[in-house]
PDB file of C-alpha atoms in Angstrom:
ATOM      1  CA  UNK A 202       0.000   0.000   0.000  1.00 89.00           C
ATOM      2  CA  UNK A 203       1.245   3.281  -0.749  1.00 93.00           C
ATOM      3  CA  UNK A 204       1.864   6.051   1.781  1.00 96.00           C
ATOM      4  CA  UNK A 205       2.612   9.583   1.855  1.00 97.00           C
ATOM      5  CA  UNK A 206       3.260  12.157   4.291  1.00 96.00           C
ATOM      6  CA  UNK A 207       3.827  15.835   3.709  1.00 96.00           C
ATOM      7  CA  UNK A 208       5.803  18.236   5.329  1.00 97.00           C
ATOM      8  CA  UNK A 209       6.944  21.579   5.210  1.00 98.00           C
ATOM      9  CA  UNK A 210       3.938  23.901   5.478  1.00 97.00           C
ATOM     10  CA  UNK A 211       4.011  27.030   7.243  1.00 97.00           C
ATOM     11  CA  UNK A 212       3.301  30.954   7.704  1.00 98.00           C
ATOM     12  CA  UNK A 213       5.153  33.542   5.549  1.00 98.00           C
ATOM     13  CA  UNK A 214       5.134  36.825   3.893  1.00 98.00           C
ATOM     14  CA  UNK A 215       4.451  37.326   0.309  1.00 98.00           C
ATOM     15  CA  UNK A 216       8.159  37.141  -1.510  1.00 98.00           C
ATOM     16  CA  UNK A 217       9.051  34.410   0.784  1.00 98.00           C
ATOM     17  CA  UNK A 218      10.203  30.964   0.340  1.00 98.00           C
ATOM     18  CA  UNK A 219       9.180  27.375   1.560  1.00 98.00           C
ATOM     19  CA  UNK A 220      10.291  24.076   0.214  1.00 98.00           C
ATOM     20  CA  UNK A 221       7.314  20.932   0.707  1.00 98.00           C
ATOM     21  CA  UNK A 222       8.140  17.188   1.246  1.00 98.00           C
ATOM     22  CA  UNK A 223       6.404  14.490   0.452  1.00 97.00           C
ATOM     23  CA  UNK A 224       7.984  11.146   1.760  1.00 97.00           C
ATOM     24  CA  UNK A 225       6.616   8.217  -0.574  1.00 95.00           C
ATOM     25  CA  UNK A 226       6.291   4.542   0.435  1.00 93.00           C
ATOM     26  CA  UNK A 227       5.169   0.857  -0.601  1.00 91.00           C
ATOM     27  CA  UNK A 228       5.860   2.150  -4.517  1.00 88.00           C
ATOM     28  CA  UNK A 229       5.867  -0.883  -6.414  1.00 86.00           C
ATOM     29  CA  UNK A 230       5.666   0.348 -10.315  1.00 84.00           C
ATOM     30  CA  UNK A 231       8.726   1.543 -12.795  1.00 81.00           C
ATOM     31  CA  UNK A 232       6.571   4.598 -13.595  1.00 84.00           C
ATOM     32  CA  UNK A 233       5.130   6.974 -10.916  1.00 92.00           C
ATOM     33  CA  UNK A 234       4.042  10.141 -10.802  1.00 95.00           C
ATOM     34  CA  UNK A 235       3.767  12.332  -8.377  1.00 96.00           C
ATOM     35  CA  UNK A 236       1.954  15.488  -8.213  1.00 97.00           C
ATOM     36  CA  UNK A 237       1.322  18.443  -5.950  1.00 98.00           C
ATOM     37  CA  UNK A 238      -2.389  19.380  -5.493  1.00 98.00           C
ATOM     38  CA  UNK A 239      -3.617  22.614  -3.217  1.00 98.00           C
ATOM     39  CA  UNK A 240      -7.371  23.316  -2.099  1.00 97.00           C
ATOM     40  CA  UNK A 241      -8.703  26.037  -0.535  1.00 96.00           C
ATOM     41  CA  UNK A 242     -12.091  25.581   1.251  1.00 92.00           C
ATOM     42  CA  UNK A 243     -15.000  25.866  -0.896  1.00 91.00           C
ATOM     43  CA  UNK A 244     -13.083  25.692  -4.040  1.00 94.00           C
ATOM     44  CA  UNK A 245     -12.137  22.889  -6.059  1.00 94.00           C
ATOM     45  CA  UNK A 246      -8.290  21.232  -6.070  1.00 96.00           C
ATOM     46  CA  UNK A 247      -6.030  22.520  -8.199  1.00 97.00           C
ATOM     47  CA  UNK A 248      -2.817  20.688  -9.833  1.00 97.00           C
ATOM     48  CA  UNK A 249      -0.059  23.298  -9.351  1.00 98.00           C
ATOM     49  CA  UNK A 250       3.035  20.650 -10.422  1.00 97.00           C
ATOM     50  CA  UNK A 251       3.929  16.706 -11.332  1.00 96.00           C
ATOM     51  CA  UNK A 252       6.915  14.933 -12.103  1.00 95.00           C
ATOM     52  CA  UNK A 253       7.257  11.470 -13.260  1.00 92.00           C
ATOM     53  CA  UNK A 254       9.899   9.208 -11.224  1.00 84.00           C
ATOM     54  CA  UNK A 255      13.348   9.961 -12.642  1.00 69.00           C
ATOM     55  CA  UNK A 256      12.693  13.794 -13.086  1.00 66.00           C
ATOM     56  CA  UNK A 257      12.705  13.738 -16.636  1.00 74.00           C
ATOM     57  CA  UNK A 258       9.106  15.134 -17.163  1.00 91.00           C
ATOM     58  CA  UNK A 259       7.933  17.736 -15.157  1.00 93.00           C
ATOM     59  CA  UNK A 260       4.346  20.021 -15.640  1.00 95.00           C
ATOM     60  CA  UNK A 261       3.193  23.100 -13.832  1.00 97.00           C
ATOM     61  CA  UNK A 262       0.171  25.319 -14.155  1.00 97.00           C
ATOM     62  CA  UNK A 263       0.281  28.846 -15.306  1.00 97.00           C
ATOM     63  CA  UNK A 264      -0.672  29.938 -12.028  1.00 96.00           C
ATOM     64  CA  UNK A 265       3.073  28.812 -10.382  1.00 97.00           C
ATOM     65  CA  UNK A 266       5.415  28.499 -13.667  1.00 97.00           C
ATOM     66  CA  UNK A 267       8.129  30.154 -12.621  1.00 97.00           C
ATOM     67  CA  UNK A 268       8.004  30.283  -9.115  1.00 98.00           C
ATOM     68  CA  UNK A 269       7.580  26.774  -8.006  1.00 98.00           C
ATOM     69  CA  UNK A 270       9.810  24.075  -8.985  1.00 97.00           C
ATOM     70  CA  UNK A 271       9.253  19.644  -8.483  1.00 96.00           C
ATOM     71  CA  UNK A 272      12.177  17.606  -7.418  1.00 94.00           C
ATOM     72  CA  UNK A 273      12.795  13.989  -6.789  1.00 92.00           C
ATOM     73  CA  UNK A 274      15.501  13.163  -3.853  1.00 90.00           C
ATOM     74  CA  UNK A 275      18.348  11.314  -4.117  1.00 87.00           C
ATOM     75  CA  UNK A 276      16.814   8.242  -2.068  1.00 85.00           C
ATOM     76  CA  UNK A 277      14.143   8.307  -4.858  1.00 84.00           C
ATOM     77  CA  UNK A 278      10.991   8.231  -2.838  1.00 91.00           C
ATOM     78  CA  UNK A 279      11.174  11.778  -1.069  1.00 94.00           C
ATOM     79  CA  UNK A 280       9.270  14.553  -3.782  1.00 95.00           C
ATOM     80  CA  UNK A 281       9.890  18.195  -3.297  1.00 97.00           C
ATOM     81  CA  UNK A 282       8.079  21.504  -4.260  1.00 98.00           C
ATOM     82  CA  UNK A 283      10.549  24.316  -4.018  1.00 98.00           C
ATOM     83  CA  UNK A 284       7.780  27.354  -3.738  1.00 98.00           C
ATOM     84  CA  UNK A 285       9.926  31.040  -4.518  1.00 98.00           C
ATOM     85  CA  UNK A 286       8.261  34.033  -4.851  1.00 98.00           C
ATOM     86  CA  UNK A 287       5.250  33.318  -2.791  1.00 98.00           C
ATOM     87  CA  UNK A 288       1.899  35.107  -2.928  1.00 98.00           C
ATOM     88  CA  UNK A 289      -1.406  35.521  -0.814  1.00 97.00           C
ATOM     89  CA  UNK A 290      -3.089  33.709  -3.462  1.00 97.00           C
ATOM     90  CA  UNK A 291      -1.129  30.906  -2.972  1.00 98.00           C
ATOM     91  CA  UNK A 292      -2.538  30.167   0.454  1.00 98.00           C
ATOM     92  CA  UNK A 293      -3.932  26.653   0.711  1.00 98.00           C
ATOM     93  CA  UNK A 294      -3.781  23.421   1.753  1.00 98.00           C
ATOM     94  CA  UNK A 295      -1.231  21.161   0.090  1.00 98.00           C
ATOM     95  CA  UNK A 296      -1.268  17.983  -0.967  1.00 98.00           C
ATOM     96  CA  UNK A 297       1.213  15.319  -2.832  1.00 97.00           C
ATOM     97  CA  UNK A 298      -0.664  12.637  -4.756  1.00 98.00           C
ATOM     98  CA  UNK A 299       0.810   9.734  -6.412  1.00 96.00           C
ATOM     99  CA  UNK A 300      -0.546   6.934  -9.051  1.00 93.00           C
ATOM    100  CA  UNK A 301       1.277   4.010 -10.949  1.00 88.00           C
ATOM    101  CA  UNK A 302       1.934   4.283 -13.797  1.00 81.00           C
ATOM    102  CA  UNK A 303       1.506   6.780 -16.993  1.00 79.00           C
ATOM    103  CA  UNK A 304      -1.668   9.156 -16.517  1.00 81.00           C
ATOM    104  CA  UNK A 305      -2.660  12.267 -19.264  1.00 80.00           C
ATOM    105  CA  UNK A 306      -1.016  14.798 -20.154  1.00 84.00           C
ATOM    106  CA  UNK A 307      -0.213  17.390 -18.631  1.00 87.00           C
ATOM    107  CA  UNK A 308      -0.912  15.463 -15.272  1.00 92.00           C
ATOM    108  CA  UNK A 309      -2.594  17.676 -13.466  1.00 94.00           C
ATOM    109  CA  UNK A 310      -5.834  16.303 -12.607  1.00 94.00           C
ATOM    110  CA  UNK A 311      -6.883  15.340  -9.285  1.00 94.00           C
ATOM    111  CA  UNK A 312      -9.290  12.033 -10.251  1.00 93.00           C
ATOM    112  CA  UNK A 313      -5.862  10.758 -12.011  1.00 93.00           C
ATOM    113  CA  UNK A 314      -4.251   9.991  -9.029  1.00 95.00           C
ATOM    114  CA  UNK A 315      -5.001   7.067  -6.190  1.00 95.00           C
ATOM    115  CA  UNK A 316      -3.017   7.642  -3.587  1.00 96.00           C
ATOM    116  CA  UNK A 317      -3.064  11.236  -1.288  1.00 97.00           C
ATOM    117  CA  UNK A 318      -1.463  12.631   1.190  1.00 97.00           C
ATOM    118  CA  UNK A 319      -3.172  14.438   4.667  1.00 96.00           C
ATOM    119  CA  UNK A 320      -2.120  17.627   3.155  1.00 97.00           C
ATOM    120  CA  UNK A 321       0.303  20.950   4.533  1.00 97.00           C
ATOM    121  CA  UNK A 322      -1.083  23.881   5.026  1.00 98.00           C
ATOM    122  CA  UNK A 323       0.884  26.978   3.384  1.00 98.00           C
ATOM    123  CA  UNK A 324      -0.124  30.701   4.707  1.00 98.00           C
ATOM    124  CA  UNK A 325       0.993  33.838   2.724  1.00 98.00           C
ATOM    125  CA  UNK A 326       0.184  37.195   4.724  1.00 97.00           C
ATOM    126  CA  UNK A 327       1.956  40.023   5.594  1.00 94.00           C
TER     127      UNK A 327
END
């Protein structure tokens, strides 16, 4: 069974940095990909960035292209999202989300992916 945890949320002022983690495990397939998701309430969840295992492929929205970049770790099963530049409107819950195997492109779409995260909340306010 696949797990992930996330990591890394916190308070900061607009212009400010944070890095997320999501720590992956019980991956069985060659080709994963993992993407970052972020909700705020009443609205639906956006797909902000994805990578495919081996960092070769990686998507963002228009919304963060440019300011957020998607890593895989060394050890292969830790996923980063290096946020720069942030803004208000980038307040929101966080999530990493994972499925097995090849999805659509660009793969950004919430009902593509099976396994989730608990989420990590990200504040921008001054």
């Amino acid at each position: 069974q696949v797990q992930l945890l996330e990591s890394g949320g916190d308070s900061v002022q607009p212009g400010e940095s944070l890095r997320l983690s999501c720590a992956a495990s019980g991956i069985t397939a060659s080709i994963v990909v993992v993407g970052w998701f972020r909700q705020v309430s009443g609205k639906e969840r956006e797909g902000v960035a994805a990578i495919y295992t081996g960092g070769r492929l990686t998507y963002y929205s228009e919304s963060v292209k440019g300011r957020f970049a998607v890593s895989q770790g060394n050890d292969k099963n830790t996923f980063y999202l290096q946020m720069n530049d942030l803004k208000p409107e980038d307040t929101a819950l966080y999530y990493c989300a994972l499925t097995q195997g090849a999805i659509g492109e660009p793969p950004l779409k919430a009902d593509e992916y099976m396994y989730w995260g608990q989420g990590t909340q990200v504040t921008v306010s001054s």
